[in-house]
Structures are given as C-alpha cells and as structure tokens.
Amino acid sequence: MDFNVKKLASDAGVFFTRAMQFTEEKLGQAEKTELDQHLENLIIKGDSTKNWTEKILRQTEVLLQPNPIDHTGARIEEFIYDKLDKKLPSKTTNAELLGHYMLDAASEFGADTPYGKTLVIVGEYEKRLGSAEREFLHTAAAGFLSPLRNFLEGDWKTIAKERRLLENRRLDLDICKARLKKAKLAEAKAAVAPDFQETRPRNYVLSASASALLSEEVDKAEHELRVAQTEFDRQAEVTRLLLEGISSTHLNHLRCLQDFAEAQATYYAQCHHYMQELQRELHRCSNASTSPQTSVASCPKPVSSAFLSGPSSSGDTSSSLSGPKAPGGLASDQMPTLVTGARKAKVLYDYDAHDGSELSLLADELITVYTVPGMDPDWLIGERGNEKGKVPVTYLELLS
C-alpha cells in the first residue's frame, strides 16, 4: 500500500512538472526542443493519412449503406459478432426483398395472367440485382473497408501511443535542460558573490558547504539530462520507424482501392447486363401477348434510348441505322431478322461473353455481323479476325 501511494505521488509530481513545462512553452517562457525536419515531415504525413483515411472510410460506408440508422445498427451488429468471434450473417438486400414481394404477388394474382407473368419476370431479375449487390457489398467490405479500419484501429493507435510517449520524453528533456541551466546560474552567482561578508571561519565553512551542494546539484542535473536525452533519442527513433511505415500503408491502400474500383465496375456491369436481359424478356412477353400484325407497331421494344445508337429519326432526318423504314418508325436494320449478308457494325459498349458461344466486345471497335436462319432476333453472329460468336444487337450500331 505504501509503495502504491508513493508511486501515485511520484506520478502526480511528474505530471504536474510536465504540465508546468508545457504551459510555459505555450506562453513563450520556456525553450522547446524541436524535432528534426524529417521526423516533423513524417508526423505531418501520418496525420494527413489518418484524417483522410477516416473521411474516405466514413463516406464509403455511407455509399454502401445510405441509411444512417441502418448503418449504425450494422456497425453495432458487426462489433458484437467480431467480439464473439463469429461470422456476420449475410443479409437480404432491398432489391432481393422487392423481388420476393413481386413473386409472392404473382402467386396471389395468378402467374398465368399478364400482370402475374410480368411480376414473375421482373421479380426474378430484381433478385439477381440484389444478389449482385450483396456480393459487391461483401467484396467492398472485405477488400476495402476492413484494411482502412484495421489501419485506424491498429497501426495508427500504436503510432499515436508512441507519439504521446515521445512528447513526454521531450518535455522531460526540456525540464532537465531548464533544471541544469538554473543550477549552473546558481553556481556561477555563488562563485561571483559569496554569501558571507567577513572572513570568519564559521561563514567560510558555510560558504564552502553551499558551493559543494551547488556543484553536486549541477552534476546531478547533467546526469539526468544525459539520461533524458538518451531516452528521447531512442523514442524518436522508434516513432520515426513507425511513421516511415506509412508509405507501405499507402501502397496497401492503393491495391485495396484498385480492387474496390474493379468490384464496383463488375457490379455495375452485372446490373447493366441484367437490365438488358430484363428488357429483352419484357419485349418477348409483350410480343407474345399481341397479334403478329400489330406487335411491332403497338408494342415497340422497351429499350431505353440511351442504349440505341443515335437519335430517333423523323421526317428527312436519317437514323444512325440505315435502311428502309419498317412499321412503327424503326429502321429495318434495327431488326436483326432483316440483316442480310455480312455487315460492318460499331460496338457501343463493352460486353463480356458469358459462355463459349458468345463473343466479347470492346466499345468503339468494328466487327463484322450477320444472321443465320432460325436465330434469336436479339442476337447476331459477330466476327473479329478468327474469333466468332453471338453478340447482342443492343450493343451494336450497324454501319451502311
């Protein structure tokens, strides 16, 4: 118990002395030991890395989970599962939930009705979109958010702890410097102006004793200064080595950022592909529900104008797809079944082949296309050198 009380009193004294030194430095009443320029630059780089990593992490979390309430709940749940050393269960996305609702509604209304059939089609694709979103969220969290969070909660906490210790060592060093300076001033003053007026033996002995004490105090202060300087130098080296690791952290975060961008591109490409397939399914469903004579005019293909090549033509304005007009105002070349012979086509968007029967495409490249009897009207055969495979019509702009 006595030891603890003494230690507590000693710690309180050290804290008070450091606080006094820090206050005097802020008021300009005490000298401050400056760190070398390289270490100062590393500290600035480390602080900047920490601040921007926090901002990027928070905003990425908002991007992946826009609802602040859900985001807070997700972080609490993640924290609990992490403490229990259990894997966080996969959650149903909003798109998947919407797909389930649509399928349940189709069962309620009748899957053989036009509305029920459409609910089934759209519901299935909403589930696919939700599944792609869930996969993207998992990939982004594991490959991008976790490394950023690990840096802030692991490496940076270690760096911050060592920096606080370095600051304490610097304060102790400056305290020792100030103490040595005061001791030397007192010794010099005593040597110049002795504290006795007469050369009586008693006063002479007192003066000699005081001079010895001052000299001893100077020696003690010099020893404490050497110890403090050694501890400060050692702590500065430890802190410098840790801060130099920030460059490796930047390289790691660079790779994680590239993986995140790749996952995001894959996710949006999947969504685009699913929506294209959904539009083709709706087009087939619409054509099946109308007579052959009115299917083109009354039920045009529900593809957004963003996926068609060129503006719609009216009057004398020619379409980007040349050829005689078909019923409903569409150029005949927009209908794959009317493509005769080999034609040149410009690729509008990148397309990744899903199997060996399809041909991968790159935006803006030129390929040769043609159709074969009995082929799906939404597809053409594309050739690029020795490569050949099916390509979707909506990704092409036929050239004259």
mmCIF file with all atom_site columns, C-alpha atoms in Angstrom, residues 93-105 119-120 122-127:
data_model
loop_
_atom_site.group_PDB
_atom_site.id
_atom_site.type_symbol
_atom_site.label_atom_id
_atom_site.label_alt_id
_atom_site.label_comp_id
_atom_site.label_asym_id
_atom_site.label_entity_id
_atom_site.label_seq_id
_atom_site.pdbx_PDB_ins_code
_atom_site.Cartn_x
_atom_site.Cartn_y
_atom_site.Cartn_z
_atom_site.occupancy
_atom_site.B_iso_or_equiv
_atom_site.pdbx_formal_charge
_atom_site.auth_seq_id
_atom_site.auth_comp_id
_atom_site.auth_asym_id
_atom_site.auth_atom_id
_atom_site.pdbx_PDB_model_num
ATOM 1  C CA . THR A 1 93  ? -30.760 -6.704  -49.854 1.00 0.00 ? 93  THR A CA 1
ATOM 2  C CA . ASN A 1 94  ? -33.648 -4.353  -50.649 1.00 0.00 ? 94  ASN A CA 1
ATOM 3  C CA . ALA A 1 95  ? -33.691 -5.491  -54.281 1.00 0.00 ? 95  ALA A CA 1
ATOM 4  C CA . GLU A 1 96  ? -33.914 -9.141  -53.235 1.00 0.00 ? 96  GLU A CA 1
ATOM 5  C CA . LEU A 1 97  ? -36.734 -8.312  -50.831 1.00 0.00 ? 97  LEU A CA 1
ATOM 6  C CA . LEU A 1 98  ? -38.577 -6.476  -53.607 1.00 0.00 ? 98  LEU A CA 1
ATOM 7  C CA . GLY A 1 99  ? -38.137 -9.499  -55.879 1.00 0.00 ? 99  GLY A CA 1
ATOM 8  C CA . HIS A 1 100 ? -39.638 -11.786 -53.239 1.00 0.00 ? 100 HIS A CA 1
ATOM 9  C CA . TYR A 1 101 ? -42.603 -9.437  -52.817 1.00 0.00 ? 101 TYR A CA 1
ATOM 10 C CA . MET A 1 102 ? -43.186 -9.437  -56.578 1.00 0.00 ? 102 MET A CA 1
ATOM 11 C CA . LEU A 1 103 ? -43.079 -13.235 -56.759 1.00 0.00 ? 103 LEU A CA 1
ATOM 12 C CA . ASP A 1 104 ? -45.491 -13.513 -53.827 1.00 0.00 ? 104 ASP A CA 1
ATOM 13 C CA . ALA A 1 105 ? -47.805 -11.016 -55.512 1.00 0.00 ? 105 ALA A CA 1
ATOM 14 C CA . LEU A 1 119 ? -44.293 -9.721  -61.917 1.00 0.00 ? 119 LEU A CA 1
ATOM 15 C CA . VAL A 1 120 ? -42.514 -13.068 -62.112 1.00 0.00 ? 120 VAL A CA 1
ATOM 16 C CA . VAL A 1 122 ? -39.271 -8.535  -63.013 1.00 0.00 ? 122 VAL A CA 1
ATOM 17 C CA . GLY A 1 123 ? -39.157 -10.211 -59.595 1.00 0.00 ? 123 GLY A CA 1
ATOM 18 C CA . GLU A 1 124 ? -36.575 -12.741 -60.735 1.00 0.00 ? 124 GLU A CA 1
ATOM 19 C CA . TYR A 1 125 ? -34.337 -10.037 -62.144 1.00 0.00 ? 125 TYR A CA 1
ATOM 20 C CA . GLU A 1 126 ? -34.720 -7.916  -59.008 1.00 0.00 ? 126 GLU A CA 1
ATOM 21 C CA . LYS A 1 127 ? -33.469 -10.920 -57.043 1.00 0.00 ? 127 LYS A CA 1
#
